[in-house]
mmCIF file of C-alpha atoms in Angstrom:
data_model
loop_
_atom_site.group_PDB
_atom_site.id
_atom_site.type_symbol
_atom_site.label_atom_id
_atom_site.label_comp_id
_atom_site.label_asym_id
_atom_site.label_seq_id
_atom_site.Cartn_x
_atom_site.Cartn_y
_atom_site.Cartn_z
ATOM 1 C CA UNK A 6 113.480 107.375 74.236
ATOM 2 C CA UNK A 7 116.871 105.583 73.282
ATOM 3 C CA UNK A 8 120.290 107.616 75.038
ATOM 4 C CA UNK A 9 123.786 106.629 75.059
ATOM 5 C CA UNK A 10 124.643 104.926 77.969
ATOM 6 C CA UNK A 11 127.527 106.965 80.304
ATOM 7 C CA UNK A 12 131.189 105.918 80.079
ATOM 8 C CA UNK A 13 132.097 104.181 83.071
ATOM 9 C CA UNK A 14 135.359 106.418 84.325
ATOM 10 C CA UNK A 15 138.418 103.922 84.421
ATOM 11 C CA UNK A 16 138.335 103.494 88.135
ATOM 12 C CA UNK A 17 134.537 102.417 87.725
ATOM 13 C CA UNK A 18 135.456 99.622 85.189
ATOM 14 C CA UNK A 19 138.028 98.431 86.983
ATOM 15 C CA UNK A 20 135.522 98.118 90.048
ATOM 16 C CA UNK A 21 133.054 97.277 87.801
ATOM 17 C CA UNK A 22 134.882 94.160 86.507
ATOM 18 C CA UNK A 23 136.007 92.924 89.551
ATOM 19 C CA UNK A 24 132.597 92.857 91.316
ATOM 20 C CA UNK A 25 131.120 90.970 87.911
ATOM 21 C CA UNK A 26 133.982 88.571 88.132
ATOM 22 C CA UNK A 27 133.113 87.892 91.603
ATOM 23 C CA UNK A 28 129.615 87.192 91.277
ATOM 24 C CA UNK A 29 130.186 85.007 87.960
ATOM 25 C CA UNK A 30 133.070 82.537 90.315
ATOM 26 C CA UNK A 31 130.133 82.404 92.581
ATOM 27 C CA UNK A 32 127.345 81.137 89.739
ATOM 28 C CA UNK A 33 128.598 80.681 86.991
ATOM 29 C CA UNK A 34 125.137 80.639 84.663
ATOM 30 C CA UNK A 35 125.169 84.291 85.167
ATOM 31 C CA UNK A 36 125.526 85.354 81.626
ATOM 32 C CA UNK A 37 126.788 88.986 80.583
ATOM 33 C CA UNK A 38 124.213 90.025 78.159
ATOM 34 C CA UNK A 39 122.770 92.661 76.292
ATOM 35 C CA UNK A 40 120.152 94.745 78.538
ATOM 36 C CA UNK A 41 117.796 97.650 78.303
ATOM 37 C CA UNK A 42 118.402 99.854 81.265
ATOM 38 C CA UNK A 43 116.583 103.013 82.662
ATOM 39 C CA UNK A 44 118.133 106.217 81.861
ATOM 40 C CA UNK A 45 115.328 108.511 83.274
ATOM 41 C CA UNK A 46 112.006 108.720 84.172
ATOM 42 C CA UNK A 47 109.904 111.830 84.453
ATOM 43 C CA UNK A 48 106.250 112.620 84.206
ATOM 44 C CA UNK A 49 104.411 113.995 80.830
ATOM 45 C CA UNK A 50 100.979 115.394 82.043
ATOM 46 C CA UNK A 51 99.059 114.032 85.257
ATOM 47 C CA UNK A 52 98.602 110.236 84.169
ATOM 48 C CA UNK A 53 101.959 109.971 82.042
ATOM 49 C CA UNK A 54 105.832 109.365 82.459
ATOM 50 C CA UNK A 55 108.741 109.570 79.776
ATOM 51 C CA UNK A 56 111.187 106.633 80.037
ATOM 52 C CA UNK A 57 114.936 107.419 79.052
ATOM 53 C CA UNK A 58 116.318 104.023 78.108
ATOM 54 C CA UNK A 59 120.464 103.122 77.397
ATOM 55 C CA UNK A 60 121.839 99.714 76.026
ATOM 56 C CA UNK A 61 124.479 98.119 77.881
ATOM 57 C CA UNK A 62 124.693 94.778 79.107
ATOM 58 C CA UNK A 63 124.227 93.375 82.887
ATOM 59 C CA UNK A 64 127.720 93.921 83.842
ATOM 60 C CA UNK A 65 127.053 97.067 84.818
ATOM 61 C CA UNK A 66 124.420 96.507 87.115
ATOM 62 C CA UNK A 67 127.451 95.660 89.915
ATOM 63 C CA UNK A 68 128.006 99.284 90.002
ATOM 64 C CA UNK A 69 125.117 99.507 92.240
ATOM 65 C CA UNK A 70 127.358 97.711 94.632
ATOM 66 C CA UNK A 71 130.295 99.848 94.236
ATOM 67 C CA UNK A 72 130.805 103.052 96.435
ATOM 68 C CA UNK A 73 130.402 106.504 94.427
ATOM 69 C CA UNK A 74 130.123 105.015 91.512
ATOM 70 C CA UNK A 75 128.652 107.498 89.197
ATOM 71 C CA UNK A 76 128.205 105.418 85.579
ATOM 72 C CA UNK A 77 125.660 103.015 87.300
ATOM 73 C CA UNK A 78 122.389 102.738 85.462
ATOM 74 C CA UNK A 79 119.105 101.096 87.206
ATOM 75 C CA UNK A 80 117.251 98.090 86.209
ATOM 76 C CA UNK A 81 114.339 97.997 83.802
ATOM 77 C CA UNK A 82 111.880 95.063 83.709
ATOM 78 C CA UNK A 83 108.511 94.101 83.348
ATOM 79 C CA UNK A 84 106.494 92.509 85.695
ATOM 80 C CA UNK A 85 102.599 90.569 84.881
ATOM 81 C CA UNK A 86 100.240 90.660 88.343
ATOM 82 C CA UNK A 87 98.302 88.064 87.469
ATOM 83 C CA UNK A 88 95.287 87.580 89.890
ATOM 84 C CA UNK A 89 93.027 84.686 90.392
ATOM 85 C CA UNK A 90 89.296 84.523 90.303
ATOM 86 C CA UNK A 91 89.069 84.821 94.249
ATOM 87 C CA UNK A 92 91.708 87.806 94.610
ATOM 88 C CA UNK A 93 95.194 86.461 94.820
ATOM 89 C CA UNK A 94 98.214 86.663 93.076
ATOM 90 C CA UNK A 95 100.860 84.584 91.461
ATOM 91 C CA UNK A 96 104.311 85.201 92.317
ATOM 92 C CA UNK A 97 107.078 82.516 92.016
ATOM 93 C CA UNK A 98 110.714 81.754 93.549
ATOM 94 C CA UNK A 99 113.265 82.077 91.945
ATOM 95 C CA UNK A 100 115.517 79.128 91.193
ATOM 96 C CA UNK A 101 118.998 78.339 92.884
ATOM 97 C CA UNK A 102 121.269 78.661 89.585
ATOM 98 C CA UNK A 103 119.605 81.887 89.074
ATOM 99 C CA UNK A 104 120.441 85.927 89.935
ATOM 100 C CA UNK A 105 118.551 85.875 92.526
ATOM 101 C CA UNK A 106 118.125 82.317 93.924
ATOM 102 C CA UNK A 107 115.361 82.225 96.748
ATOM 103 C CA UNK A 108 113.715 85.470 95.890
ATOM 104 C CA UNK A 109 110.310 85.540 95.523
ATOM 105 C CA UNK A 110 108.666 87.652 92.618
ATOM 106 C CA UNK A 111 106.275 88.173 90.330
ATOM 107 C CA UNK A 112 106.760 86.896 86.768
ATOM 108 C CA UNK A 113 108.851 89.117 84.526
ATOM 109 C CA UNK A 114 112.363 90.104 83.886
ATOM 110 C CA UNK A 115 114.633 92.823 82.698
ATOM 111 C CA UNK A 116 113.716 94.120 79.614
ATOM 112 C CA UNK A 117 115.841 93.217 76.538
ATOM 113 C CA UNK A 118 117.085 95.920 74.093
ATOM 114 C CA UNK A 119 115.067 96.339 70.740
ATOM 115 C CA UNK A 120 116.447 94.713 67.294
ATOM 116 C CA UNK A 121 117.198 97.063 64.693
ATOM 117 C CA UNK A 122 114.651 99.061 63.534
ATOM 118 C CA UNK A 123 112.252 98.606 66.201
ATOM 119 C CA UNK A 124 112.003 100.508 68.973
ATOM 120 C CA UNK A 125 111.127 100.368 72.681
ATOM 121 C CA UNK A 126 107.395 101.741 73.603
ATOM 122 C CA UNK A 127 104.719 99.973 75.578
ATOM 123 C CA UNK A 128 103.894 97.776 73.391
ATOM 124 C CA UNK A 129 107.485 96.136 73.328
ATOM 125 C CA UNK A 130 107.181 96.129 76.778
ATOM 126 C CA UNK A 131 103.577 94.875 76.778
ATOM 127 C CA UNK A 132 104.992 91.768 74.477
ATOM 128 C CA UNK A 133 108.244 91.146 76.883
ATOM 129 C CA UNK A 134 105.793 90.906 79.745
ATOM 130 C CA UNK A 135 103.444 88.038 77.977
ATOM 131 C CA UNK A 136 106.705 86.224 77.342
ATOM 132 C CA UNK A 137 108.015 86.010 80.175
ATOM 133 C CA UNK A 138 104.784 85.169 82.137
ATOM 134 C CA UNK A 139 104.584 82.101 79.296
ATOM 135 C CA UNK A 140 108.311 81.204 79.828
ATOM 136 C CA UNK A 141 108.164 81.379 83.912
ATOM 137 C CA UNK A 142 104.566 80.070 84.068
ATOM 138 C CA UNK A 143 103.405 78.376 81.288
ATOM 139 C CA UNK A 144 99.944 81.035 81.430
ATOM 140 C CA UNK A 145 99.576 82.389 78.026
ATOM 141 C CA UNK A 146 98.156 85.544 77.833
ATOM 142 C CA UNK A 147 98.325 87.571 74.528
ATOM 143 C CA UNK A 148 100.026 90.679 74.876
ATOM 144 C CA UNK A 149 97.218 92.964 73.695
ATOM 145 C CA UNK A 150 94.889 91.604 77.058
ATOM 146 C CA UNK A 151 97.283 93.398 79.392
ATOM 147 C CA UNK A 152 96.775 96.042 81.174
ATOM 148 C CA UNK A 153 99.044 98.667 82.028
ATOM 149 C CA UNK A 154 98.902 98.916 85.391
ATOM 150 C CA UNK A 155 101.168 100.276 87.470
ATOM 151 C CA UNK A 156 105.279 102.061 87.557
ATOM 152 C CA UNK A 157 107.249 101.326 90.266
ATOM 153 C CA UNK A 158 110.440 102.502 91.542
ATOM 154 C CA UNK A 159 113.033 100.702 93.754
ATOM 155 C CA UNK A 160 115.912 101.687 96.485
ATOM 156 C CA UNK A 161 118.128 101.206 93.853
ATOM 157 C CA UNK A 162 116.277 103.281 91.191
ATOM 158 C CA UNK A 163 115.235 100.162 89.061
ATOM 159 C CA UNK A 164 112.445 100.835 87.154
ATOM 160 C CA UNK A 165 108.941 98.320 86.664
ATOM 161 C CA UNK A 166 106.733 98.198 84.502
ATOM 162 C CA UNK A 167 103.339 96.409 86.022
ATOM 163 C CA UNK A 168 100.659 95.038 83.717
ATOM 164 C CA UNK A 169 97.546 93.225 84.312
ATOM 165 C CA UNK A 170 96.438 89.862 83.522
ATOM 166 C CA UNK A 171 92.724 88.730 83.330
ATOM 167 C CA UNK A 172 91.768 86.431 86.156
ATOM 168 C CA UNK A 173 92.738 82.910 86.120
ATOM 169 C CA UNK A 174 91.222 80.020 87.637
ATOM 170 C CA UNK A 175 93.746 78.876 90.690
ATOM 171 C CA UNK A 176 94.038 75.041 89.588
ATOM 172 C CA UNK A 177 94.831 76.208 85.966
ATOM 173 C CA UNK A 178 97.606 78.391 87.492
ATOM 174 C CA UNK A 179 98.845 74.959 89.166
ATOM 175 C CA UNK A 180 98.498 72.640 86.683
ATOM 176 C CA UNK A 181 100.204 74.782 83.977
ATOM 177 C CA UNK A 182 103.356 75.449 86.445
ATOM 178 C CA UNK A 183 103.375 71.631 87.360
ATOM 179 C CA UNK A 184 103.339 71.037 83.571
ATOM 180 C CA UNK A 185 106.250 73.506 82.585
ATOM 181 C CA UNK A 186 108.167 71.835 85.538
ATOM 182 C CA UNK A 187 108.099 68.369 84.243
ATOM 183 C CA UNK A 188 108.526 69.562 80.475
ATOM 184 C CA UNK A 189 111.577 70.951 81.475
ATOM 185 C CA UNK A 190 112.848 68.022 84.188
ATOM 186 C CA UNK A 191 112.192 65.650 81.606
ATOM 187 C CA UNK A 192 114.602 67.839 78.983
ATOM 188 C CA UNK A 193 117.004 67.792 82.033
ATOM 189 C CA UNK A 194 116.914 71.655 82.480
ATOM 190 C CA UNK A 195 115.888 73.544 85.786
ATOM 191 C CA UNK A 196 113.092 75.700 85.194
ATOM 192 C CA UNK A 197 113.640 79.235 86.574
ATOM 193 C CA UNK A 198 110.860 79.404 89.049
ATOM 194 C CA UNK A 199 111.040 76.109 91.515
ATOM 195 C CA UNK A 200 107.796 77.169 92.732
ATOM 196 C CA UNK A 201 104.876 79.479 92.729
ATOM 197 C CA UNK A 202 102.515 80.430 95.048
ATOM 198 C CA UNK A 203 99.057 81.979 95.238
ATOM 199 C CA UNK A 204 99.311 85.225 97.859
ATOM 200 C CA UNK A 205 96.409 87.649 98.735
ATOM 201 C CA UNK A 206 97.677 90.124 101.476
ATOM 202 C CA UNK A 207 100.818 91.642 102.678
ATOM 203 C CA UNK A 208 100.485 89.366 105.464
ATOM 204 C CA UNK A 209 100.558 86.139 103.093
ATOM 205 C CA UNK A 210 103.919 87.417 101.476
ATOM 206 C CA UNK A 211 105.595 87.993 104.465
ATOM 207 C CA UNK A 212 104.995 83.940 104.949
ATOM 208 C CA UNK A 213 106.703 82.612 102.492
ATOM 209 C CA UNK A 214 110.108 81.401 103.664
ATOM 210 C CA UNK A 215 112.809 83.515 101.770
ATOM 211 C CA UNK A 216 113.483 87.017 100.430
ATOM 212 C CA UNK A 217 110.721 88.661 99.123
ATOM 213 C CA UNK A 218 111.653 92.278 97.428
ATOM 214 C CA UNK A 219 113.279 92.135 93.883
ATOM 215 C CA UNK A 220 114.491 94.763 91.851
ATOM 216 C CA UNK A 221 112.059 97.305 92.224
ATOM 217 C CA UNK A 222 111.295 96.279 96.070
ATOM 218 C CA UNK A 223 107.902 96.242 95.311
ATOM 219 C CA UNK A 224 106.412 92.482 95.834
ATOM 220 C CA UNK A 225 104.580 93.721 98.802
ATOM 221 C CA UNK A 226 103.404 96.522 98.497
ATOM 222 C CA UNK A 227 101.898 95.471 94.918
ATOM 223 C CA UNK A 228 100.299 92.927 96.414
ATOM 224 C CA UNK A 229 98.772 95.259 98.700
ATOM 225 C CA UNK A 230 97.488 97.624 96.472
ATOM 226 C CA UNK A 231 96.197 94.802 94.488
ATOM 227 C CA UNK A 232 93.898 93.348 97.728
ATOM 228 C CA UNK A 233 92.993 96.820 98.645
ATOM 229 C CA UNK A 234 91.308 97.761 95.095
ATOM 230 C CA UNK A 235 93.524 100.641 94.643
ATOM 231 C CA UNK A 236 92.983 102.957 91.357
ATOM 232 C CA UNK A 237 95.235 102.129 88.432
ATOM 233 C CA UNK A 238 98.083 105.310 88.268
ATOM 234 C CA UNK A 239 101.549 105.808 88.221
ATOM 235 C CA UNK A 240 103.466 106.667 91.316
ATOM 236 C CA UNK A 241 105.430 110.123 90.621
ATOM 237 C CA UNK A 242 109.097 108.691 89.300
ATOM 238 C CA UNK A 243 110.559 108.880 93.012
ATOM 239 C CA UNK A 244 108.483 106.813 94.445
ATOM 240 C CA UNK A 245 108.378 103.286 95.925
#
């Protein structure tokens, strides 16, 4: 459900500004575009939530690092746990020219607004999740054979939406990364993942060298749940 997203007050865009400015001296590819944020999220019934969703653009995600700001609207993204046959997961790091150089995540990103006459359900998010697991990765998987799977929710209130990939053999996971990275070295472009890796417990993410909680703060604990077997469900809209 689409709402109008809240006028910053003028202090705010002042702040606002200045804080985007900032970051864009620091890396420059960061690019002011239009974004789908989260405007709400409460539950319908005992498996179900209602997402409230605003256009705007990702300038205003440096409220979130001004004070009492009161116009600042979470993150909404999509995220693809994609497992191998023998239990782990793929998650990759992010680039250095990137938002979030170092991090390590799963594939995904924030979740574009829809074009005219479309609008924003699960099955817009179900397609944004297959693309960007096929841009990131190089794994195609069609957007109908994921799974909803899980909702998270960050510190700072950004919103995920988790879906499930069938099982992939572990070399074909390599050998499709290791072909998207030379595709794009040889175009003379930096792909946005500089590496993946195949992770199984909490214990395994806490190895890899470098951040490893992104927007929703969620990397680890996902891939906990995952190597535990938990139930498929929907944490209630507070939750981590």
């Amino acid at each position: 459900m689409e709402t109008p997203a809240p006028e910053p007050p003028p202090w705010e865009r002042l702040a606002m500004d200045r804080v985007w400015d900032e970051a864009v001296r620091a890396n420059p590819s960061l690019f002011d575009g239009p974004v789908a944020a989260c405007a709400g999220l409460t539950r319908e019934g005992p498996h179900g939530v209602v997402l409230t969703w605003a256009r705007t653009t990702y300038r205003r995600y440096a409220l979130r690092r001004v004070p009492g700001a009161t116009a600042h609207l979470p993150a909404l993204f999509t995220d693809v746990v994609q497992p191998t046959g023998d239990g782990r997961l793929l998650v990759g790091r992010m680039a250095r020219w990137t938002s979030a150089p170092g991090r390590w995540l799963l594939p995904g990103g924030s979740m574009e607004p829809p074009g005219d006459g479309q609008v924003l359900d699960l099955a817009a998010l179900r397609r944004h999740a297959s693309r960007e697991l096929a841009e990131e990765t190089s794994v195609e998987s069609a957007p109908e054979a994921l799974r909803l799977w899980l909702v998270t929710r960050g510190a700072h209130g950004g919103v995920g939406v988790l879906f499930l990939a069938p099982p992939r053999p572990a070399a074909v996971l390599r050998e499709r990364f290791a072909a998207l990275v030379a595709a794009e070295t040889a175009r003379g472009r930096e792909p946005e993942l500089d590496r993946i890796a195949l992770v199984g417990s909490r214990a395994e993410v806490a190895d890899l060298a470098g951040p490893h909680t992104g927007l929703a703060d969620c990397l680890e604990p996902v891939v906990g749940r995952y190597a535990a077997g938990a139930p498929l469900r929907q944490p209630p809209p507070g939750g981590g």
